[in-house]
GROMACS .gro file of C-alpha atoms in nm:
model
  294
    1UNK     CA    1  -0.001   0.004   0.000
    2UNK     CA    2   0.280   0.241   0.086
    3UNK     CA    3   0.425   0.225  -0.276
    4UNK     CA    4   0.088   0.316  -0.431
    5UNK     CA    5   0.016   0.581  -0.184
    6UNK     CA    6   0.369   0.751  -0.247
    7UNK     CA    7   0.234   0.872  -0.584
    8UNK     CA    8  -0.102   0.989  -0.452
    9UNK     CA    9  -0.005   1.359  -0.451
   10UNK     CA   10   0.100   1.346  -0.810
   11UNK     CA   11  -0.224   1.172  -0.916
   12UNK     CA   12  -0.433   1.433  -0.722
   13UNK     CA   13  -0.234   1.714  -0.876
   14UNK     CA   14  -0.279   1.574  -1.218
   15UNK     CA   15  -0.649   1.542  -1.155
   16UNK     CA   16  -0.676   1.912  -1.055
   17UNK     CA   17  -0.465   2.042  -1.333
   18UNK     CA   18  -0.678   1.839  -1.585
   19UNK     CA   19  -0.984   2.039  -1.485
   20UNK     CA   20  -0.835   2.362  -1.616
   21UNK     CA   21  -0.832   2.259  -1.997
   22UNK     CA   22  -0.452   2.332  -2.014
   23UNK     CA   23  -0.298   2.388  -2.355
   24UNK     CA   24   0.076   2.319  -2.381
   25UNK     CA   25   0.171   2.684  -2.427
   26UNK     CA   26  -0.028   2.783  -2.114
   27UNK     CA   27   0.107   2.500  -1.874
   28UNK     CA   28   0.352   2.713  -1.693
   29UNK     CA   29   0.110   2.990  -1.608
   30UNK     CA   30  -0.176   2.745  -1.529
   31UNK     CA   31   0.030   2.555  -1.274
   32UNK     CA   32  -0.037   2.836  -1.014
   33UNK     CA   33  -0.318   2.663  -0.840
   34UNK     CA   34  -0.584   2.840  -0.623
   35UNK     CA   35  -0.549   2.879  -0.260
   36UNK     CA   36  -0.812   2.596  -0.199
   37UNK     CA   37  -0.626   2.371  -0.439
   38UNK     CA   38  -0.295   2.431  -0.267
   39UNK     CA   39  -0.447   2.345   0.069
   40UNK     CA   40  -0.598   2.031  -0.079
   41UNK     CA   41  -0.256   1.929  -0.227
   42UNK     CA   42  -0.059   2.014   0.086
   43UNK     CA   43  -0.306   1.797   0.300
   44UNK     CA   44  -0.255   1.496   0.052
   45UNK     CA   45   0.120   1.553   0.075
   46UNK     CA   46   0.102   1.555   0.452
   47UNK     CA   47  -0.096   1.231   0.435
   48UNK     CA   48   0.177   1.081   0.211
   49UNK     CA   49   0.446   1.170   0.458
   50UNK     CA   50   0.258   1.027   0.751
   51UNK     CA   51   0.192   0.701   0.567
   52UNK     CA   52   0.562   0.666   0.493
   53UNK     CA   53   0.614   0.684   0.865
   54UNK     CA   54   0.320   0.457   0.949
   55UNK     CA   55   0.159   0.743   1.124
   56UNK     CA   56  -0.187   0.622   1.053
   57UNK     CA   57  -0.389   0.879   1.271
   58UNK     CA   58  -0.213   1.173   1.113
   59UNK     CA   59  -0.265   1.028   0.765
   60UNK     CA   60  -0.631   0.966   0.829
   61UNK     CA   61  -0.685   1.324   0.962
   62UNK     CA   62  -0.503   1.474   0.668
   63UNK     CA   63  -0.716   1.293   0.413
   64UNK     CA   64  -1.038   1.373   0.588
   65UNK     CA   65  -0.946   1.738   0.597
   66UNK     CA   66  -0.853   1.738   0.232
   67UNK     CA   67  -1.196   1.604   0.136
   68UNK     CA   68  -1.362   1.860   0.360
   69UNK     CA   69  -1.160   2.132   0.176
   70UNK     CA   70  -1.294   2.008  -0.158
   71UNK     CA   71  -1.588   1.779  -0.112
   72UNK     CA   72  -1.687   1.784  -0.483
   73UNK     CA   73  -1.328   1.704  -0.616
   74UNK     CA   74  -1.360   1.389  -0.832
   75UNK     CA   75  -1.011   1.291  -0.710
   76UNK     CA   76  -1.173   1.221  -0.372
   77UNK     CA   77  -1.239   0.858  -0.480
   78UNK     CA   78  -0.866   0.801  -0.466
   79UNK     CA   79  -0.848   0.950  -0.117
   80UNK     CA   80  -1.146   0.741   0.002
   81UNK     CA   81  -0.991   0.425  -0.126
   82UNK     CA   82  -0.659   0.500   0.058
   83UNK     CA   83  -0.838   0.633   0.357
   84UNK     CA   84  -1.018   0.289   0.390
   85UNK     CA   85  -0.682   0.115   0.382
   86UNK     CA   86  -0.538   0.348   0.651
   87UNK     CA   87  -0.841   0.278   0.866
   88UNK     CA   88  -0.792  -0.088   0.805
   89UNK     CA   89  -0.425  -0.059   0.920
   90UNK     CA   90  -0.557   0.081   1.247
   91UNK     CA   91  -0.799  -0.206   1.302
   92UNK     CA   92  -1.104  -0.011   1.225
   93UNK     CA   93  -1.250  -0.273   0.996
   94UNK     CA   94  -1.612  -0.173   0.993
   95UNK     CA   95  -1.527   0.189   0.931
   96UNK     CA   96  -1.278   0.084   0.670
   97UNK     CA   97  -1.554  -0.115   0.488
   98UNK     CA   98  -1.799   0.179   0.507
   99UNK     CA   99  -1.539   0.401   0.352
  100UNK     CA  100  -1.436   0.171   0.074
  101UNK     CA  101  -1.810   0.108   0.002
  102UNK     CA  102  -1.856   0.476  -0.037
  103UNK     CA  103  -1.561   0.487  -0.287
  104UNK     CA  104  -1.709   0.187  -0.467
  105UNK     CA  105  -2.045   0.376  -0.510
  106UNK     CA  106  -1.853   0.664  -0.665
  107UNK     CA  107  -1.636   0.444  -0.895
  108UNK     CA  108  -1.794   0.100  -0.919
  109UNK     CA  109  -1.551  -0.016  -1.190
  110UNK     CA  110  -1.228   0.099  -1.017
  111UNK     CA  111  -0.990  -0.189  -0.993
  112UNK     CA  112  -0.799  -0.023  -0.710
  113UNK     CA  113  -1.108   0.042  -0.509
  114UNK     CA  114  -1.247  -0.325  -0.581
  115UNK     CA  115  -0.915  -0.469  -0.484
  116UNK     CA  116  -0.902  -0.283  -0.158
  117UNK     CA  117  -1.258  -0.377  -0.087
  118UNK     CA  118  -1.184  -0.746  -0.153
  119UNK     CA  119  -0.891  -0.733   0.092
  120UNK     CA  120  -1.094  -0.568   0.367
  121UNK     CA  121  -1.390  -0.817   0.322
  122UNK     CA  122  -1.153  -1.113   0.335
  123UNK     CA  123  -0.980  -0.993   0.648
  124UNK     CA  124  -1.314  -0.947   0.812
  125UNK     CA  125  -1.410  -1.309   0.727
  126UNK     CA  126  -1.658  -1.219   0.462
  127UNK     CA  127  -1.518  -1.465   0.229
  128UNK     CA  128  -1.798  -1.502  -0.010
  129UNK     CA  129  -1.840  -1.134  -0.057
  130UNK     CA  130  -1.462  -1.101  -0.112
  131UNK     CA  131  -1.498  -1.380  -0.372
  132UNK     CA  132  -1.777  -1.202  -0.551
  133UNK     CA  133  -1.572  -0.876  -0.550
  134UNK     CA  134  -1.271  -1.062  -0.708
  135UNK     CA  135  -1.514  -1.191  -0.970
  136UNK     CA  136  -1.619  -0.825  -1.049
  137UNK     CA  137  -1.248  -0.735  -1.086
  138UNK     CA  138  -1.184  -1.025  -1.329
  139UNK     CA  139  -1.495  -0.929  -1.537
  140UNK     CA  140  -1.332  -0.593  -1.588
  141UNK     CA  141  -0.970  -0.722  -1.643
  142UNK     CA  142  -0.923  -1.107  -1.661
  143UNK     CA  143  -0.547  -1.074  -1.702
  144UNK     CA  144  -0.480  -0.939  -1.336
  145UNK     CA  145  -0.261  -1.182  -1.138
  146UNK     CA  146  -0.342  -1.111  -0.770
  147UNK     CA  147  -0.730  -1.111  -0.817
  148UNK     CA  148  -0.709  -1.427  -1.022
  149UNK     CA  149  -0.489  -1.588  -0.754
  150UNK     CA  150  -0.715  -1.485  -0.476
  151UNK     CA  151  -1.022  -1.600  -0.660
  152UNK     CA  152  -0.859  -1.931  -0.696
  153UNK     CA  153  -0.748  -1.955  -0.325
  154UNK     CA  154  -1.099  -1.894  -0.210
  155UNK     CA  155  -1.247  -2.142  -0.447
  156UNK     CA  156  -0.998  -2.397  -0.320
  157UNK     CA  157  -1.096  -2.316   0.041
  158UNK     CA  158  -1.455  -2.359  -0.051
  159UNK     CA  159  -1.371  -2.703  -0.202
  160UNK     CA  160  -1.458  -2.566  -0.560
  161UNK     CA  161  -1.177  -2.760  -0.717
  162UNK     CA  162  -1.280  -2.715  -1.082
  163UNK     CA  163  -1.280  -2.321  -1.049
  164UNK     CA  164  -0.952  -2.327  -0.851
  165UNK     CA  165  -0.787  -2.536  -1.104
  166UNK     CA  166  -0.913  -2.313  -1.391
  167UNK     CA  167  -0.787  -1.995  -1.213
  168UNK     CA  168  -0.432  -2.147  -1.144
  169UNK     CA  169  -0.402  -2.283  -1.501
  170UNK     CA  170  -0.504  -1.952  -1.645
  171UNK     CA  171  -0.218  -1.798  -1.435
  172UNK     CA  172   0.023  -2.052  -1.534
  173UNK     CA  173  -0.048  -1.988  -1.901
  174UNK     CA  174  -0.033  -1.614  -1.876
  175UNK     CA  175   0.235  -1.567  -1.597
  176UNK     CA  176   0.418  -1.898  -1.546
  177UNK     CA  177   0.706  -1.766  -1.347
  178UNK     CA  178   0.516  -1.545  -1.102
  179UNK     CA  179   0.529  -1.643  -0.737
  180UNK     CA  180   0.150  -1.628  -0.702
  181UNK     CA  181   0.111  -1.860  -0.998
  182UNK     CA  182   0.355  -2.115  -0.852
  183UNK     CA  183   0.192  -2.092  -0.513
  184UNK     CA  184  -0.149  -2.148  -0.657
  185UNK     CA  185  -0.051  -2.450  -0.851
  186UNK     CA  186   0.150  -2.598  -0.558
  187UNK     CA  187  -0.140  -2.546  -0.304
  188UNK     CA  188  -0.385  -2.690  -0.558
  189UNK     CA  189  -0.188  -3.020  -0.604
  190UNK     CA  190  -0.117  -3.025  -0.226
  191UNK     CA  191  -0.494  -2.987  -0.147
  192UNK     CA  192  -0.598  -3.268  -0.387
  193UNK     CA  193  -0.308  -3.481  -0.242
  194UNK     CA  194  -0.114  -3.504  -0.560
  195UNK     CA  195   0.209  -3.447  -0.376
  196UNK     CA  196   0.429  -3.557  -0.657
  197UNK     CA  197   0.303  -3.286  -0.881
  198UNK     CA  198   0.310  -3.028  -0.605
  199UNK     CA  199   0.682  -3.084  -0.532
  200UNK     CA  200   0.832  -2.923  -0.863
  201UNK     CA  201   0.617  -2.604  -0.780
  202UNK     CA  202   0.748  -2.589  -0.425
  203UNK     CA  203   1.105  -2.623  -0.551
  204UNK     CA  204   1.045  -2.318  -0.776
  205UNK     CA  205   0.876  -2.136  -0.493
  206UNK     CA  206   1.168  -2.186  -0.263
  207UNK     CA  207   1.408  -2.055  -0.516
  208UNK     CA  208   1.206  -1.723  -0.518
  209UNK     CA  209   1.085  -1.719  -0.168
  210UNK     CA  210   1.255  -1.967   0.082
  211UNK     CA  211   0.993  -1.914   0.345
  212UNK     CA  212   0.909  -2.133   0.634
  213UNK     CA  213   0.576  -2.221   0.495
  214UNK     CA  214   0.718  -2.324   0.150
  215UNK     CA  215   0.980  -2.541   0.313
  216UNK     CA  216   0.722  -2.697   0.542
  217UNK     CA  217   0.488  -2.785   0.262
  218UNK     CA  218   0.771  -2.935   0.048
  219UNK     CA  219   0.885  -3.141   0.351
  220UNK     CA  220   0.539  -3.272   0.404
  221UNK     CA  221   0.505  -3.358   0.033
  222UNK     CA  222   0.827  -3.563   0.054
  223UNK     CA  223   0.707  -3.741   0.367
  224UNK     CA  224   0.361  -3.824   0.213
  225UNK     CA  225   0.545  -3.967  -0.085
  226UNK     CA  226   0.775  -4.171   0.135
  227UNK     CA  227   1.072  -3.984  -0.014
  228UNK     CA  228   1.269  -3.996   0.307
  229UNK     CA  229   1.602  -3.898   0.174
  230UNK     CA  230   1.458  -3.591  -0.001
  231UNK     CA  231   1.264  -3.511   0.318
  232UNK     CA  232   1.578  -3.529   0.529
  233UNK     CA  233   1.773  -3.309   0.280
  234UNK     CA  234   1.502  -3.045   0.278
  235UNK     CA  235   1.469  -3.059   0.663
  236UNK     CA  236   1.840  -2.989   0.683
  237UNK     CA  237   1.830  -2.698   0.450
  238UNK     CA  238   1.537  -2.553   0.633
  239UNK     CA  239   1.691  -2.582   0.983
  240UNK     CA  240   2.013  -2.415   0.841
  241UNK     CA  241   1.810  -2.118   0.728
  242UNK     CA  242   1.560  -2.126   1.026
  243UNK     CA  243   1.748  -2.282   1.317
  244UNK     CA  244   1.491  -2.171   1.578
  245UNK     CA  245   1.179  -2.269   1.371
  246UNK     CA  246   1.035  -2.541   1.595
  247UNK     CA  247   0.801  -2.696   1.342
  248UNK     CA  248   1.107  -2.833   1.143
  249UNK     CA  249   1.213  -3.040   1.453
  250UNK     CA  250   0.870  -3.191   1.446
  251UNK     CA  251   0.920  -3.301   1.096
  252UNK     CA  252   1.265  -3.436   1.192
  253UNK     CA  253   1.125  -3.619   1.479
  254UNK     CA  254   0.891  -3.809   1.245
  255UNK     CA  255   1.179  -3.882   1.014
  256UNK     CA  256   1.389  -4.012   1.299
  257UNK     CA  257   1.111  -4.237   1.411
  258UNK     CA  258   1.088  -4.379   1.060
  259UNK     CA  259   1.456  -4.441   1.067
  260UNK     CA  260   1.410  -4.617   1.407
  261UNK     CA  261   1.590  -4.358   1.596
  262UNK     CA  262   1.342  -4.314   1.877
  263UNK     CA  263   1.575  -4.139   2.118
  264UNK     CA  264   1.654  -3.870   1.847
  265UNK     CA  265   1.284  -3.849   1.766
  266UNK     CA  266   1.203  -3.772   2.131
  267UNK     CA  267   1.486  -3.527   2.152
  268UNK     CA  268   1.351  -3.336   1.850
  269UNK     CA  269   1.003  -3.314   2.023
  270UNK     CA  270   1.170  -3.159   2.323
  271UNK     CA  271   1.371  -2.927   2.107
  272UNK     CA  272   1.063  -2.811   1.929
  273UNK     CA  273   0.901  -2.721   2.267
  274UNK     CA  274   1.202  -2.533   2.377
  275UNK     CA  275   1.181  -2.335   2.055
  276UNK     CA  276   0.825  -2.228   2.132
  277UNK     CA  277   0.603  -2.497   1.985
  278UNK     CA  278   0.322  -2.551   2.231
  279UNK     CA  279   0.339  -2.852   2.449
  280UNK     CA  280  -0.009  -2.959   2.331
  281UNK     CA  281   0.080  -2.946   1.971
  282UNK     CA  282   0.417  -3.125   2.027
  283UNK     CA  283   0.258  -3.404   2.232
  284UNK     CA  284  -0.002  -3.448   1.978
  285UNK     CA  285   0.261  -3.475   1.700
  286UNK     CA  286   0.454  -3.714   1.916
  287UNK     CA  287   0.149  -3.941   1.966
  288UNK     CA  288   0.086  -3.930   1.596
  289UNK     CA  289   0.448  -4.027   1.529
  290UNK     CA  290   0.427  -4.325   1.760
  291UNK     CA  291   0.128  -4.458   1.563
  292UNK     CA  292   0.285  -4.391   1.226
  293UNK     CA  293   0.375  -4.708   1.036
  294UNK     CA  294   0.390  -4.912   1.355
   0.00000   0.00000   0.00000
């Protein structure tokens, strides 16, 4: 959000200047804005600076005051959209939703507004409404990557496998190397338990983003496929990168159990607890391990 908001002042300035019907020869003289316009631009600039410092209260007040200064300015839809995300950052979910809905009424086909609305709806647990909003976005522009990905993820969560596969294969066709594409395909195959097909996607994902989640999912795929050597290698790589991530020691505990190293398995369970894994989770994992392939 910060990157988009950085250019907000320029967008607003361009919007105001465009209202003056400027010819090329008259640009220099026309750039002297009215006093009201100057106040408006200054307030937007103040909001930009506050956002850069994560000073959400100051940013919110600056945008509200800018809109009070020029309530009929057509550029206010941009301010409303960004105001909603600022309110969202402060945990004012209901207020943020009301604000983004106001922006949506003004500009029902604005992709920026619709994207922000979908994010707020999803974070509030209004998943079906978020899904419909992503559908609206894709109706306007079917090539967009993030809305297509989110549409597919929600479909996957709702067990709509056909739609999820359609979304992710569209992404793979149009943007095969994008992280969201790889993530969507990996999660799709993981979800349908085709772990063999998921592994190559997790391999590519780890090259781009060697996150704990990506390593965890790849390890689980290897374990589900009984690829113990590959699981061991991936666990070792993950622990080198994240030596205090307790979940990796849970996976290693299972691996040690499968190699009949029960003392090492128990030690890994204790290590996971020391690193912050809840005792309840670790004990449940240990119980599962003892029942695994016995």
